Coordinates of C-alpha atoms in Angstrom, one line a residue:
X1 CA 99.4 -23.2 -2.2
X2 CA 102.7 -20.4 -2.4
X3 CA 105.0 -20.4 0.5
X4 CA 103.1 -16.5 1.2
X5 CA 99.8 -17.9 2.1
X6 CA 101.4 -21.2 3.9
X7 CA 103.4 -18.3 6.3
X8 CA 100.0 -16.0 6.9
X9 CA 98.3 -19.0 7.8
X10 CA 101.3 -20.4 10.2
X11 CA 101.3 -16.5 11.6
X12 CA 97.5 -16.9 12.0
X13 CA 97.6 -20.2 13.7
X14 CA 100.4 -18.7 16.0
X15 CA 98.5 -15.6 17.0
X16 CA 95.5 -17.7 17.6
X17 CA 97.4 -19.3 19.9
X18 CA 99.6 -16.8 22.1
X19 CA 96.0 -15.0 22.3
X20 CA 93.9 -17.8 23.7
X21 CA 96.8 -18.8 26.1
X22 CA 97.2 -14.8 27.0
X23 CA 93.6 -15.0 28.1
X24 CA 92.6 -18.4 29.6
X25 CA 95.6 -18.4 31.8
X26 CA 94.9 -14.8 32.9
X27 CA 90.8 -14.5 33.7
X28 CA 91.0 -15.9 37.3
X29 CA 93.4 -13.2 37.8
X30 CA 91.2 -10.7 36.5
X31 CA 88.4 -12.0 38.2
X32 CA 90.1 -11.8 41.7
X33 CA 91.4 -8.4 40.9
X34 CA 87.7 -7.0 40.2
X35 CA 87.1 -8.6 43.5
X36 CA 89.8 -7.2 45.0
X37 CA 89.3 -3.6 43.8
X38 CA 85.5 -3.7 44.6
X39 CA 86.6 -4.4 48.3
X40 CA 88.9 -1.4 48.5
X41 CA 86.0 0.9 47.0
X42 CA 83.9 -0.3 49.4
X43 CA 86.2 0.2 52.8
X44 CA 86.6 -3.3 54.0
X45 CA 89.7 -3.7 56.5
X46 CA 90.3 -7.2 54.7
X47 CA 91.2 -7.5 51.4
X48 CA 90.9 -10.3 49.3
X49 CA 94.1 -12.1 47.6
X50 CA 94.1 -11.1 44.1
X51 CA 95.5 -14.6 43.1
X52 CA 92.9 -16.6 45.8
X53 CA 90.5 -17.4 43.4
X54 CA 92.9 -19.2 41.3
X55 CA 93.6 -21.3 44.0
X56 CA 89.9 -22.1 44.2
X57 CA 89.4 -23.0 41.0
X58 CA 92.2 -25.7 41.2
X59 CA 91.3 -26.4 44.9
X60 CA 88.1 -27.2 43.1
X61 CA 89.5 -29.4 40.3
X62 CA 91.2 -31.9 42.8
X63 CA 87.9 -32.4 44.8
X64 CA 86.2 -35.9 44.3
X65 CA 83.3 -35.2 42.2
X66 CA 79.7 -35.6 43.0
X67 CA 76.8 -35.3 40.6
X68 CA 73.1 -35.8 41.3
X69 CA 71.0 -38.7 40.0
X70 CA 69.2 -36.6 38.0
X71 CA 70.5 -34.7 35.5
X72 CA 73.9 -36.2 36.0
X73 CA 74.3 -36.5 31.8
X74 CA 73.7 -32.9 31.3
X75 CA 75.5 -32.1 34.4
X76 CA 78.8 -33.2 33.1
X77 CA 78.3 -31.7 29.7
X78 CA 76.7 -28.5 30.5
X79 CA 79.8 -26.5 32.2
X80 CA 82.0 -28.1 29.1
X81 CA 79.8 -26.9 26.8
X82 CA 79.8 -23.0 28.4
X83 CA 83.4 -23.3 28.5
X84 CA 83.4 -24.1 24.4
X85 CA 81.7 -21.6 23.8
X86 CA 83.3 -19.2 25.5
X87 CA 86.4 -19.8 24.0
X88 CA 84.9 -19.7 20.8
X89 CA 83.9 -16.1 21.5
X90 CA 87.8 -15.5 23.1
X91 CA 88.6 -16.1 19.8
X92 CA 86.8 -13.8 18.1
X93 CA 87.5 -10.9 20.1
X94 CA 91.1 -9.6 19.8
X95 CA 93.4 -8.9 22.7
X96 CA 96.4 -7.3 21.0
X97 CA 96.4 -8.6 17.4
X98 CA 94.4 -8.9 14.9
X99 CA 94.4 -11.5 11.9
X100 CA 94.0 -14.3 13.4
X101 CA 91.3 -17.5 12.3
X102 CA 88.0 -16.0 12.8
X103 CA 88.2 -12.4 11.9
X104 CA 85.8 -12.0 9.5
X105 CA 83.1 -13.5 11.7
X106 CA 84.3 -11.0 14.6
X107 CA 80.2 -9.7 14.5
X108 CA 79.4 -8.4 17.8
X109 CA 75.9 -10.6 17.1
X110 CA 78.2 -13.6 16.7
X111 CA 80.0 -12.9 20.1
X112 CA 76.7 -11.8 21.7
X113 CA 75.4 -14.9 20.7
X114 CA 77.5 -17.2 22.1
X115 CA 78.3 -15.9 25.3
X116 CA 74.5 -16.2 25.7
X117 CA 75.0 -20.0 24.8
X118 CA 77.3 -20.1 27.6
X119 CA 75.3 -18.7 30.3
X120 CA 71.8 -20.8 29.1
X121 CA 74.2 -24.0 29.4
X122 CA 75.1 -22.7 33.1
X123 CA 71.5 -21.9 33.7
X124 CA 70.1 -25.2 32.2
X125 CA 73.4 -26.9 34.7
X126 CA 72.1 -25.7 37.5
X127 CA 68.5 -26.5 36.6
X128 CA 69.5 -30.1 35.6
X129 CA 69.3 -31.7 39.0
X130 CA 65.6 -30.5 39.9
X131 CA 66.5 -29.2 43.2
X132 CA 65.0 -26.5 44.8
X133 CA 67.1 -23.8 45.4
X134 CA 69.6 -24.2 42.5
X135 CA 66.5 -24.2 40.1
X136 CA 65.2 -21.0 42.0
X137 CA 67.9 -19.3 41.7
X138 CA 68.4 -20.5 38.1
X139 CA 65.5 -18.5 37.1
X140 CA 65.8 -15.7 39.0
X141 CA 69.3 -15.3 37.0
X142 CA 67.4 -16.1 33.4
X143 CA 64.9 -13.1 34.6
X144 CA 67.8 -10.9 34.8
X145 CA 69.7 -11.8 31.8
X146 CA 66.7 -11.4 29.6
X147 CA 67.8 -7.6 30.1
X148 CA 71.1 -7.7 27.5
X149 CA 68.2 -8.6 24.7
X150 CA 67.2 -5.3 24.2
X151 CA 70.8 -4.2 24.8
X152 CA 72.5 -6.4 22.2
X153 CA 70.5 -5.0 19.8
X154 CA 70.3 -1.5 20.2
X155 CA 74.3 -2.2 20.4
X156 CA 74.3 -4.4 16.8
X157 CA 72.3 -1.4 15.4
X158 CA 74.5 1.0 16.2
X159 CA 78.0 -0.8 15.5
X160 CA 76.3 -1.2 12.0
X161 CA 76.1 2.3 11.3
X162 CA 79.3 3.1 12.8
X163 CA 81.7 0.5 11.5
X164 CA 82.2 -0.3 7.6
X165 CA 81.8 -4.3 7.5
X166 CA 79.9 -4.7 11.2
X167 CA 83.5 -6.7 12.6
X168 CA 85.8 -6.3 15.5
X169 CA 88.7 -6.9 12.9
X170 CA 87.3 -4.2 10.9
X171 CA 87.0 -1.5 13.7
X172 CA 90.6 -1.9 14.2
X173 CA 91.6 -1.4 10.4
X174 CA 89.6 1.8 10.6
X175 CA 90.9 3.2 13.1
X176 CA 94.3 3.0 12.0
X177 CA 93.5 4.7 8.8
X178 CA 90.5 6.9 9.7
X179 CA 89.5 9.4 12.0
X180 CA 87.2 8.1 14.7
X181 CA 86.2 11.4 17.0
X182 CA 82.6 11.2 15.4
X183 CA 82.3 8.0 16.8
X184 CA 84.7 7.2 19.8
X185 CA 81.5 9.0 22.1
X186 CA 78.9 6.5 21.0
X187 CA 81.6 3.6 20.8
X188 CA 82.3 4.2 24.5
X189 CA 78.5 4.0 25.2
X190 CA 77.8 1.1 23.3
X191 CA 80.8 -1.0 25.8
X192 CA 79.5 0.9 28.6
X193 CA 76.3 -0.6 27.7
X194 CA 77.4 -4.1 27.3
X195 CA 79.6 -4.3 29.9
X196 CA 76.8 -3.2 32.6
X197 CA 74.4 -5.9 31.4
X198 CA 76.8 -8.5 30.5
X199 CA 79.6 -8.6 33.3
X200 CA 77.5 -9.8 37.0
X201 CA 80.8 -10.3 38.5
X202 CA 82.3 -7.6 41.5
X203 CA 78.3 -7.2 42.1
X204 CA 77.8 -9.0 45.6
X205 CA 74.2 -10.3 45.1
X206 CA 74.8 -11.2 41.9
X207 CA 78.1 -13.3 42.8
X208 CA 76.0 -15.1 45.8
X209 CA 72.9 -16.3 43.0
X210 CA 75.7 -17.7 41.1
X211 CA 77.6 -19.6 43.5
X212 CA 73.8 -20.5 44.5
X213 CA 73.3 -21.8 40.9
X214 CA 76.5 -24.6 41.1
X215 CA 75.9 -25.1 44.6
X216 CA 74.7 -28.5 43.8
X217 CA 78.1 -29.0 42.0
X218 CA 81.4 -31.0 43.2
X219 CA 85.2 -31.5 41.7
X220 CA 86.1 -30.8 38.1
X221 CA 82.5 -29.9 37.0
X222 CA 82.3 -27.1 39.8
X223 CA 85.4 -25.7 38.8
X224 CA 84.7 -25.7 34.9
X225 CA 81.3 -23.8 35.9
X226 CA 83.0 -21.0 38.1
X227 CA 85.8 -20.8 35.4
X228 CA 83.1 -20.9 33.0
X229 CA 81.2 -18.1 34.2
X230 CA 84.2 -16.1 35.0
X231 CA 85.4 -16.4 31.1
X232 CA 82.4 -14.5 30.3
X233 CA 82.7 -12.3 32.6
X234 CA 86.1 -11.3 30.8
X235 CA 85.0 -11.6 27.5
X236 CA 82.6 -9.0 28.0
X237 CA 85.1 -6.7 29.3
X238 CA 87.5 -7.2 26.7
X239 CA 84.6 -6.6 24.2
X240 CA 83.8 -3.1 25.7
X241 CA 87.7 -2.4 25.4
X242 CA 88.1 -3.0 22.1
X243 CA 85.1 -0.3 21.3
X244 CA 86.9 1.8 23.3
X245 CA 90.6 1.5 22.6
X246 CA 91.0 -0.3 19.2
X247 CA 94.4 1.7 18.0
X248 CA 95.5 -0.4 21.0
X249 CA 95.4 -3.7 18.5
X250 CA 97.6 -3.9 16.4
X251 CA 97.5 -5.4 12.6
X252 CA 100.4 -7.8 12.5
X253 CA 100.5 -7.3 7.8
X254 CA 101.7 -4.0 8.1
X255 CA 104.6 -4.2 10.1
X256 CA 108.5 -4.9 9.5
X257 CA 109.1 -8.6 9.7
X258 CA 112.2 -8.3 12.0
X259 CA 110.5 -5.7 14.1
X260 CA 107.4 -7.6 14.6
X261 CA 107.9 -8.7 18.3
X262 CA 108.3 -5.5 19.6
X263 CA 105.0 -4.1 19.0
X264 CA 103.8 -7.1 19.6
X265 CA 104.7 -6.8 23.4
X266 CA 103.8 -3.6 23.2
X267 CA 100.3 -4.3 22.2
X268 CA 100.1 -7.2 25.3
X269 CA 101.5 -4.7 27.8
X270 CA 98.8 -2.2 26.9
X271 CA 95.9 -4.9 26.7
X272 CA 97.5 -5.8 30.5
X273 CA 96.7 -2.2 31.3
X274 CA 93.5 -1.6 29.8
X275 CA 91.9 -4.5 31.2
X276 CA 93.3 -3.4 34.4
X277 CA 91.4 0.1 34.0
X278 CA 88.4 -1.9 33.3
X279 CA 88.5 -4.0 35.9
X280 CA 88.4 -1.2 38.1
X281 CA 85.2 0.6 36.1
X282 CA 83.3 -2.4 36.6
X283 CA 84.0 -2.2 40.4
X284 CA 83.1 1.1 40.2
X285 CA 79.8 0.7 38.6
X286 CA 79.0 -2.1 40.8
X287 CA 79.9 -0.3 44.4
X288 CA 78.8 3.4 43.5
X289 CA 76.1 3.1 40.8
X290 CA 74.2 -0.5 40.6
X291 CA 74.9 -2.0 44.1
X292 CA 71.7 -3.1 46.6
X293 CA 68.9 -4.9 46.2
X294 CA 67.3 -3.4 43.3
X295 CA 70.5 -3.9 41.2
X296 CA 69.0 -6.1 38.3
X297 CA 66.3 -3.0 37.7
X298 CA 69.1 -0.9 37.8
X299 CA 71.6 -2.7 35.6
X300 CA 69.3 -3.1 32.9
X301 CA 68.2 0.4 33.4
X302 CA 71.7 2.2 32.9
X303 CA 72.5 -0.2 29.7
X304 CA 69.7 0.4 27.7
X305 CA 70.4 4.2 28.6
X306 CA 74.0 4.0 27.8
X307 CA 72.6 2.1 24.0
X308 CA 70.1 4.7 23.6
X309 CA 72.3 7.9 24.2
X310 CA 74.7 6.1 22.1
X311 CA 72.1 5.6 18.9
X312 CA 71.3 9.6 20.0
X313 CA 74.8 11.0 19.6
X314 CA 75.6 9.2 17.0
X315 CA 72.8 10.5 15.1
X316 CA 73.6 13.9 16.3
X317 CA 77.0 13.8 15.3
X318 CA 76.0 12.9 11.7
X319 CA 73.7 15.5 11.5
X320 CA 75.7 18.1 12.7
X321 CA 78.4 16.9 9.9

């Protein structure tokens, strides 16, 4: 092994982990912002504290916990088990670098795929204890996820036609060599469409089924559930935002060794701000266009819209060229 491929693997292992710090420590805060952002939308006099529902979760954490007879094995494995997979998909999806561990398997299927893991080991958490209302409510959530099937693929079907090797990793290489106006329209559909069926959070019936769901919950498994379903929550947004802004990452090989930190900052500061504007979309979308009671019909309604007009335009666009 020569000393080159011992330093892209130590730079690998490095980026890896700034990346997965950068974005476990920052999803409550997120979170609370979305929260925070839907509240001024909608008028209320009180606002929530942006940084509360950190204190939650670690409010949360020191509680003595509690876990039901039955189901108590699957209980305590279950919200671990979300969490895993989560960060598995963290890891695949870039924030402000690429090449790090992972790239090549960077398949929106892939990541699709496990943040569905993680939500059936919430769902099958709250179903666990065979109570009632937790159980209820834990199918009522499965009958509204089954909507990002459809959406998924649609979405995988058009990523394959628009990027060369189907990655994340790729899409960024591209478009820092290529021009991307034929597809930057049906790119932004594609995360518009994801994000509407994948991200519940900022919705307020939506929030009130899952706090239903880990109701039965108490301590350190409550809390890894809530930061559990708020990690997906954020991986889907960071997902939509790299289809949307991918000169935004940037590719650590082709810059100056003794410049490297700048951009690198450069490329944080910019994620910061990106996933600022899309917390405040997805408030948007939940207040203005996918709010009351009929919001699961509604949701799934404007994401498989969104995939469709995408698969359209795209078409279209090749067509036309």
């Amino acid at each position: 092994m020569t000393s080159f491929s011992i330093a892209t693997r130590m730079q690998a292992l490095l980026l890896a982990g700034c990346h997965m710090a950068l974005v476990m420590v920052t999803v409550p805060v997120w979170i609370g912002l979305m929260r925070w952002m839907a509240a001024v939308m909608e008028g209320e006099r009180r606002l929530p504290d942006p940084t509360a529902h950190w204190r939650t979760l670690l409010h949360a954490w020191r509680q003595v916990g509690v876990r039901s007879a039955a189901g108590a094995q699957v209980t305590a494995v279950a919200p671990w088990l979300a969490v895993a997979a989560g960060m598995v998909a963290v890891l695949l999806v870039p924030s402000f670098s690429v090449g790090m561990p992972g790239g090549d398997l960077s398949d929106v299927l892939v990541i699709g795929g496990l943040l569905e893991m993680a939500f059936l080991a919430l769902v099958v958490d709250a179903l666990a204890p065979g109570l009632a209302r937790p159980g209820h409510v834990g199918l009522r959530v499965v009958a509204g996820g089954i909507m990002i099937q459809p959406v998924m693929l649609l979405a995988c079907a058009v990523l394959g036609m628009c990027l060369s090797d189907g990655t994340l990793a790729g899409l960024v290489r591209q478009a820092h060599v290529a021009d991307m106006n034929l597809v930057r329209v049906p790119l932004a559909l594609v995360a518009g469409a994801l994000v509407v069926a994948g991200v519940g959070e900022g919705d307020g019936t939506t929030s009130r089924l899952s706090s239903a769901m880990l109701e039965d919950l108490a301590g350190p498994d409550r809390a890894v559930a809530q930061y559990a379903r708020d990690l997906l929550a954020v991986v889907w947004m960071m997902l939509a935002r790299d289809l949307i802004w991918p000169e935004g990452i940037v590719e650590p090989d082709i810059l100056p060794r003794a410049w490297v930190l700048v951009p690198m900052l450069a490329a944080v500061a910019l994620w910061a701000v990106h996933m600022l504007l899309a917390c405040g979309c997805v408030a948007a979308i939940r207040v203005f266009m996918v709010s009351g009671q009929r919001h699961a019909g509604w949701r799934a309604g404007l994401a498989l819209l969104c995939a469709v007009m995408a698969g359209v335009l795209l078409f279209a666009g090749r067509g036309m060229g």
